[in-house]
């Protein structure tokens, strides 16, 4: 089978080598499309491929229409909001993710971002310490649990809210369970977001929630920019000069936020939560193994469009 690795933001070279080795051993041919400039390049490249490995690359209905031989797309990562699942299902294409494989990298970035903001973006201005502060975690999945464990090691108190988990499951993950967003935001000096971008979560974090946070609080977003109501965030930062926002996914209004709020806001230039050699290797190799297994045995364990 022809397998295309299409990564606008490339994997580390070691990950690409490992992916190729697994796929070639499985009898597949590997093609590589990296750092492509336009979506049209992806549309062109998928014409005769049977499998696709992607990161945040957009697999739209147009891509799926053009990929006449496509059987499977594996998103090497957790979030699959970049894949048109309905169109994939309509084309009979299996979509998988590789849950957990890049979680540690994202969790480390969330912790780094908290400390970066606590220490006023590494400027000489007097900062604060995270020890003794409370971290609220919104969604206690693979990343949220790792963030919690690392925060506890730093001496933070950890609370979490997750509608899909029982109190016992949250406590077993080392956090104090919280039952409403209002309670979570009101009690968190740091609030770390780990929710996916879904119709129900898009634009769900706005003025009302953000202004519930206590004095001096910081909102940390290593999830998706779409979950933030950007106008609400701007209004909250305007009214509450004590609040801060740090994000791995720059909001559309970031230039305005930066001009208005200076060191109280920070955004990475390009999403980098999962951009470590380890995460690239873990997620990339898992994607390759899942493709080999799918063609060899029909295993659909990680399929997300069942
Ligand atoms: C994910 O959902 O796994 C992360 O957002 C990583 O995205 P990336 O592969 O584009 O870095």
CSV table of C-alpha atoms and ligand atoms in Angstrom, one decimal:
chain,number,residue,atom,x,y,z
A,1,UNK,CA,0.0,0.0,0.0
A,2,UNK,CA,1.1,3.6,-0.5
A,3,UNK,CA,1.3,5.5,2.7
A,4,UNK,CA,1.8,9.3,2.7
A,5,UNK,CA,3.2,11.1,5.7
A,6,UNK,CA,1.7,14.6,5.2
A,7,UNK,CA,3.0,17.0,7.9
A,8,UNK,CA,2.9,20.7,7.4
A,9,UNK,CA,4.8,20.9,10.7
A,10,UNK,CA,7.3,18.0,10.1
A,11,UNK,CA,8.1,15.2,12.6
A,12,UNK,CA,11.7,15.0,13.9
A,13,UNK,CA,14.0,13.2,11.5
A,14,UNK,CA,14.3,10.2,13.9
A,15,UNK,CA,10.5,9.8,13.9
A,16,UNK,CA,10.3,9.9,10.1
A,17,UNK,CA,13.0,7.2,9.9
A,18,UNK,CA,11.2,5.0,12.5
A,19,UNK,CA,7.9,5.4,10.7
A,20,UNK,CA,9.4,4.5,7.4
A,21,UNK,CA,11.1,1.4,8.9
A,22,UNK,CA,7.9,0.1,10.4
A,23,UNK,CA,5.8,0.7,7.2
A,24,UNK,CA,8.5,-0.7,4.8
A,25,UNK,CA,8.9,-3.8,7.0
A,26,UNK,CA,5.1,-4.2,6.8
A,27,UNK,CA,5.5,-4.2,3.0
A,28,UNK,CA,4.3,-0.6,2.3
A,29,UNK,CA,5.7,2.2,0.2
A,30,UNK,CA,6.3,5.5,2.0
A,31,UNK,CA,5.8,9.0,0.5
A,32,UNK,CA,6.7,12.2,2.3
A,33,UNK,CA,5.1,15.6,2.0
A,34,UNK,CA,6.5,18.1,4.6
A,35,UNK,CA,6.2,21.8,5.1
A,36,UNK,CA,3.8,22.2,2.2
A,37,UNK,CA,2.8,25.8,1.5
A,38,UNK,CA,-0.8,25.3,0.5
A,39,UNK,CA,-3.8,23.0,1.1
A,40,UNK,CA,-3.8,22.4,-2.7
A,41,UNK,CA,-0.4,20.6,-2.3
A,42,UNK,CA,-2.1,18.1,0.1
A,43,UNK,CA,-5.1,17.7,-2.2
A,44,UNK,CA,-2.7,16.9,-5.1
A,45,UNK,CA,-0.5,14.5,-3.0
A,46,UNK,CA,-3.3,12.3,-1.8
A,47,UNK,CA,-4.5,11.3,-5.3
A,48,UNK,CA,-3.3,7.7,-5.3
A,49,UNK,CA,-2.4,7.0,-1.7
A,50,UNK,CA,-4.1,4.2,0.4
A,51,UNK,CA,-3.1,5.6,3.9
A,52,UNK,CA,-2.3,8.9,5.3
A,53,UNK,CA,-0.4,9.9,8.5
A,54,UNK,CA,-1.0,13.5,9.6
A,55,UNK,CA,-0.6,15.9,12.5
A,56,UNK,CA,-2.7,19.0,12.6
A,57,UNK,CA,-3.0,18.9,8.8
A,58,UNK,CA,-6.5,19.5,7.5
A,59,UNK,CA,-8.2,16.5,6.0
A,60,UNK,CA,-11.2,18.2,4.5
A,61,UNK,CA,-14.0,16.9,2.3
A,62,UNK,CA,-11.9,18.3,-0.6
A,63,UNK,CA,-9.0,16.2,0.4
A,64,UNK,CA,-11.2,13.1,0.8
A,65,UNK,CA,-12.8,13.6,-2.6
A,66,UNK,CA,-9.4,13.8,-4.2
A,67,UNK,CA,-8.1,10.7,-2.4
A,68,UNK,CA,-9.9,8.0,-4.4
A,69,UNK,CA,-7.8,5.1,-3.1
A,70,UNK,CA,-7.7,6.2,0.6
A,71,UNK,CA,-8.6,3.6,3.2
A,72,UNK,CA,-7.2,5.0,6.4
A,73,UNK,CA,-6.1,8.3,8.0
A,74,UNK,CA,-4.1,8.2,11.2
A,75,UNK,CA,-3.8,11.5,13.1
A,76,UNK,CA,-0.5,11.1,15.0
A,77,UNK,CA,-1.7,12.9,18.1
A,78,UNK,CA,-4.8,13.2,20.2
A,79,UNK,CA,-7.2,15.9,18.8
A,80,UNK,CA,-8.9,15.0,15.5
A,81,UNK,CA,-10.9,18.2,15.0
A,82,UNK,CA,-8.8,18.8,11.9
A,83,UNK,CA,-10.4,15.8,10.1
A,84,UNK,CA,-13.8,16.0,8.6
A,85,UNK,CA,-15.1,12.8,10.2
A,86,UNK,CA,-18.5,12.8,8.4
A,87,UNK,CA,-16.9,13.1,5.0
A,88,UNK,CA,-14.4,10.4,5.9
A,89,UNK,CA,-17.2,8.1,7.0
A,90,UNK,CA,-19.1,8.9,3.8
A,91,UNK,CA,-16.0,7.9,1.8
A,92,UNK,CA,-15.6,4.7,3.8
A,93,UNK,CA,-12.3,5.9,5.2
A,94,UNK,CA,-11.3,4.8,8.7
A,95,UNK,CA,-9.9,7.6,10.9
A,96,UNK,CA,-7.7,6.9,14.0
A,97,UNK,CA,-5.8,8.9,16.5
A,98,UNK,CA,-2.9,7.8,18.7
A,99,UNK,CA,-4.2,8.8,22.2
A,100,UNK,CA,-1.7,9.4,25.0
A,101,UNK,CA,1.4,9.2,22.7
A,102,UNK,CA,2.3,12.9,22.9
A,103,UNK,CA,0.6,13.8,26.2
A,104,UNK,CA,3.8,14.2,28.3
A,105,UNK,CA,5.2,16.8,25.9
A,106,UNK,CA,2.0,18.8,26.2
A,107,UNK,CA,1.9,18.4,29.9
A,108,UNK,CA,5.5,19.6,30.3
A,109,UNK,CA,4.6,22.7,28.2
A,110,UNK,CA,1.6,23.5,30.3
A,111,UNK,CA,3.8,23.4,33.4
A,112,UNK,CA,6.5,25.5,31.7
A,113,UNK,CA,4.0,28.1,30.7
A,114,UNK,CA,2.7,28.4,34.2
A,115,UNK,CA,6.2,29.1,35.5
A,116,UNK,CA,7.0,31.3,32.6
A,117,UNK,CA,4.1,33.5,33.5
A,118,UNK,CA,4.7,33.3,37.2
A,119,UNK,CA,8.2,34.6,36.6
A,120,UNK,CA,6.9,37.5,34.4
A,121,UNK,CA,8.1,35.9,31.1
A,122,UNK,CA,11.7,35.7,32.5
A,123,UNK,CA,12.0,39.4,32.8
A,124,UNK,CA,13.6,41.0,35.9
A,125,UNK,CA,10.2,42.1,37.3
A,126,UNK,CA,9.4,40.4,40.6
A,127,UNK,CA,7.4,37.2,40.0
A,128,UNK,CA,5.7,34.6,42.2
A,129,UNK,CA,6.0,30.9,42.9
A,130,UNK,CA,3.7,28.2,41.9
A,131,UNK,CA,4.3,26.2,45.1
A,132,UNK,CA,1.2,26.4,47.4
A,133,UNK,CA,-1.0,27.7,44.6
A,134,UNK,CA,-4.1,25.8,43.3
A,135,UNK,CA,-4.2,24.4,39.8
A,136,UNK,CA,-7.6,23.7,38.3
A,137,UNK,CA,-7.6,21.2,35.5
A,138,UNK,CA,-10.5,21.3,33.0
A,139,UNK,CA,-10.7,17.7,31.6
A,140,UNK,CA,-8.7,15.1,33.3
A,141,UNK,CA,-7.7,12.9,30.4
A,142,UNK,CA,-4.2,11.8,29.4
A,143,UNK,CA,-2.7,15.3,29.4
A,144,UNK,CA,-4.7,16.6,32.4
A,145,UNK,CA,-3.6,13.8,34.6
A,146,UNK,CA,0.1,14.3,33.7
A,147,UNK,CA,-0.2,18.0,34.3
A,148,UNK,CA,-1.7,17.3,37.7
A,149,UNK,CA,1.0,14.9,38.8
A,150,UNK,CA,3.7,17.3,37.8
A,151,UNK,CA,2.0,20.2,39.5
A,152,UNK,CA,1.7,18.2,42.7
A,153,UNK,CA,5.5,17.5,42.6
A,154,UNK,CA,5.9,21.3,42.5
A,155,UNK,CA,3.9,21.6,45.7
A,156,UNK,CA,0.7,22.8,44.0
A,157,UNK,CA,-2.9,21.8,45.1
A,158,UNK,CA,-4.6,20.1,42.2
A,159,UNK,CA,-8.4,20.1,41.5
A,160,UNK,CA,-10.0,18.7,38.4
A,161,UNK,CA,-13.4,18.7,36.6
A,162,UNK,CA,-14.3,16.0,34.1
A,163,UNK,CA,-17.9,15.2,33.3
A,164,UNK,CA,-16.8,11.7,32.0
A,165,UNK,CA,-15.1,10.6,35.2
A,166,UNK,CA,-16.4,9.7,38.6
A,167,UNK,CA,-15.1,11.4,41.8
A,168,UNK,CA,-13.3,8.2,42.6
A,169,UNK,CA,-11.5,8.2,39.2
A,170,UNK,CA,-10.5,11.8,39.6
A,171,UNK,CA,-9.2,11.1,43.1
A,172,UNK,CA,-7.3,8.1,41.9
A,173,UNK,CA,-5.6,10.4,39.4
A,174,UNK,CA,-4.4,12.5,42.3
A,175,UNK,CA,-6.8,15.5,42.1
A,176,UNK,CA,-9.6,16.8,44.2
A,177,UNK,CA,-12.9,16.4,42.2
A,178,UNK,CA,-14.8,19.6,41.4
A,179,UNK,CA,-18.4,19.5,40.1
A,180,UNK,CA,-19.0,22.8,38.3
A,181,UNK,CA,-17.1,25.1,36.1
A,182,UNK,CA,-17.9,28.1,38.3
A,183,UNK,CA,-16.4,26.3,41.3
A,184,UNK,CA,-13.3,25.2,39.3
A,185,UNK,CA,-12.6,28.7,38.0
A,186,UNK,CA,-13.3,30.4,41.3
A,187,UNK,CA,-10.9,28.2,43.1
A,188,UNK,CA,-8.0,28.1,40.7
A,189,UNK,CA,-4.9,30.3,40.7
A,190,UNK,CA,-3.9,28.5,37.5
A,191,UNK,CA,-6.5,27.0,35.2
A,192,UNK,CA,-5.2,24.5,32.6
A,193,UNK,CA,-7.4,23.7,29.7
A,194,UNK,CA,-7.5,20.1,28.3
A,195,UNK,CA,-10.8,20.0,26.5
A,196,UNK,CA,-11.2,19.1,22.8
A,197,UNK,CA,-12.7,21.5,20.3
A,198,UNK,CA,-16.3,20.2,19.8
A,199,UNK,CA,-19.5,22.1,19.0
A,200,UNK,CA,-20.2,22.0,22.7
A,201,UNK,CA,-16.9,23.4,23.8
A,202,UNK,CA,-16.1,25.9,21.0
A,203,UNK,CA,-16.2,29.5,22.4
A,204,UNK,CA,-17.2,28.1,25.8
A,205,UNK,CA,-14.5,29.8,27.9
A,206,UNK,CA,-15.3,33.5,28.0
A,207,UNK,CA,-15.8,36.5,30.2
A,208,UNK,CA,-18.1,35.0,32.8
A,209,UNK,CA,-15.8,32.1,33.6
A,210,UNK,CA,-12.5,33.9,33.3
A,211,UNK,CA,-13.6,36.7,35.6
A,212,UNK,CA,-14.6,34.1,38.3
A,213,UNK,CA,-10.9,33.4,38.7
A,214,UNK,CA,-9.2,34.7,41.9
A,215,UNK,CA,-6.9,37.7,42.0
A,216,UNK,CA,-3.7,37.2,40.1
A,217,UNK,CA,-4.9,34.1,38.3
A,218,UNK,CA,-3.5,32.7,35.0
A,219,UNK,CA,-5.4,30.8,32.3
A,220,UNK,CA,-3.2,28.3,30.5
A,221,UNK,CA,-4.4,27.0,27.1
A,222,UNK,CA,-2.5,24.1,25.5
A,223,UNK,CA,-5.8,22.7,24.1
A,224,UNK,CA,-7.4,24.5,21.1
A,225,UNK,CA,-7.7,28.2,20.4
A,226,UNK,CA,-11.3,27.6,19.3
A,227,UNK,CA,-12.5,26.8,22.9
A,228,UNK,CA,-11.9,30.5,23.9
A,229,UNK,CA,-14.4,33.2,23.3
A,230,UNK,CA,-11.8,35.8,22.3
A,231,UNK,CA,-13.9,38.9,22.7
A,232,UNK,CA,-14.8,37.7,26.2
A,233,UNK,CA,-11.2,37.0,27.0
A,234,UNK,CA,-10.2,40.5,25.9
A,235,UNK,CA,-13.0,42.1,28.0
A,236,UNK,CA,-11.9,40.0,31.0
A,237,UNK,CA,-8.3,41.0,30.7
A,238,UNK,CA,-9.3,44.7,30.3
A,239,UNK,CA,-11.5,44.7,33.4
A,240,UNK,CA,-9.2,42.6,35.5
A,241,UNK,CA,-5.6,43.9,35.3
A,242,UNK,CA,-4.5,41.1,37.6
A,243,UNK,CA,-5.4,38.2,35.2
A,244,UNK,CA,-3.0,36.6,32.7
A,245,UNK,CA,-3.4,34.4,29.6
A,246,UNK,CA,-0.8,32.0,28.2
A,247,UNK,CA,-1.5,29.9,25.2
A,248,UNK,CA,0.1,27.4,22.8
A,249,UNK,CA,-2.5,28.4,20.2
A,250,UNK,CA,-2.5,32.1,19.4
A,251,UNK,CA,-5.9,33.7,19.4
A,252,UNK,CA,-6.9,35.6,16.2
A,253,UNK,CA,-6.9,38.8,18.3
A,254,UNK,CA,-3.4,38.1,19.8
A,255,UNK,CA,-1.7,41.2,18.3
A,256,UNK,CA,-4.4,43.4,20.0
A,257,UNK,CA,-4.0,41.5,23.3
A,258,UNK,CA,-0.3,41.8,23.2
A,259,UNK,CA,-0.5,45.6,22.5
A,260,UNK,CA,-3.0,46.1,25.3
A,261,UNK,CA,-1.8,43.7,28.0
A,262,UNK,CA,2.0,43.2,27.3
A,263,UNK,CA,3.6,40.7,29.6
A,264,UNK,CA,0.2,39.5,30.9
A,265,UNK,CA,-0.3,37.5,27.7
A,266,UNK,CA,1.9,35.1,25.8
A,267,UNK,CA,1.3,32.9,22.8
A,268,UNK,CA,3.8,30.5,21.1
A,269,UNK,CA,4.4,31.5,17.4
A,270,UNK,CA,3.4,28.0,16.2
A,271,UNK,CA,1.6,25.2,18.2
A,272,UNK,CA,4.5,23.4,19.9
A,273,UNK,CA,2.9,21.4,22.7
A,274,UNK,CA,3.7,18.1,21.0
A,275,UNK,CA,6.8,19.3,19.3
A,276,UNK,CA,9.5,17.1,21.1
A,277,UNK,CA,11.5,14.3,19.5
A,278,UNK,CA,10.0,11.9,22.0
A,279,UNK,CA,6.4,12.9,21.3
A,280,UNK,CA,7.1,12.8,17.5
A,281,UNK,CA,8.6,9.3,17.8
A,282,UNK,CA,5.9,8.0,20.2
A,283,UNK,CA,2.9,9.3,18.1
A,284,UNK,CA,4.5,8.8,14.7
A,285,UNK,CA,5.6,5.2,15.3
A,286,UNK,CA,2.2,4.4,16.9
A,287,UNK,CA,0.5,5.7,13.7
A,288,UNK,CA,2.7,3.6,11.5
A,289,UNK,CA,2.1,0.4,13.6
A,290,UNK,CA,-1.7,1.1,13.6
A,291,UNK,CA,-1.6,1.3,9.7
A,292,UNK,CA,0.4,-1.9,9.4
A,293,UNK,CA,-1.9,-3.7,11.8
A,294,UNK,CA,-5.0,-2.3,10.1
A,295,UNK,CA,-4.0,-3.6,6.7
A,296,UNK,CA,-2.7,-6.9,8.1
A,297,UNK,CA,-5.5,-7.8,10.6
A,298,UNK,CA,-8.3,-5.2,10.2
A,299,UNK,CA,-7.7,-3.9,13.8
A,300,UNK,CA,-9.7,-0.7,14.3
A,301,UNK,CA,-9.1,-0.2,18.1
A,302,UNK,CA,-8.2,3.5,17.8
A,303,UNK,CA,-10.9,4.3,15.2
A,304,UNK,CA,-12.7,7.6,16.0
A,305,UNK,CA,-15.4,7.5,13.3
A,306,UNK,CA,-17.0,4.2,14.2
B,1,LIG,C1,-2.7,16.9,19.5
B,1,LIG,O1,-3.9,17.0,19.4
B,1,LIG,O2,-2.2,15.8,19.6
B,1,LIG,C2,-1.8,18.1,19.7
B,1,LIG,O3,-2.6,19.3,19.5
B,1,LIG,C3,-0.6,18.0,18.8
B,1,LIG,O4,-0.8,18.6,17.5
B,1,LIG,P1,0.5,18.6,16.5
B,1,LIG,O5,0.7,17.2,16.1
B,1,LIG,O6,0.0,19.5,15.3
B,1,LIG,O7,1.6,19.2,17.1
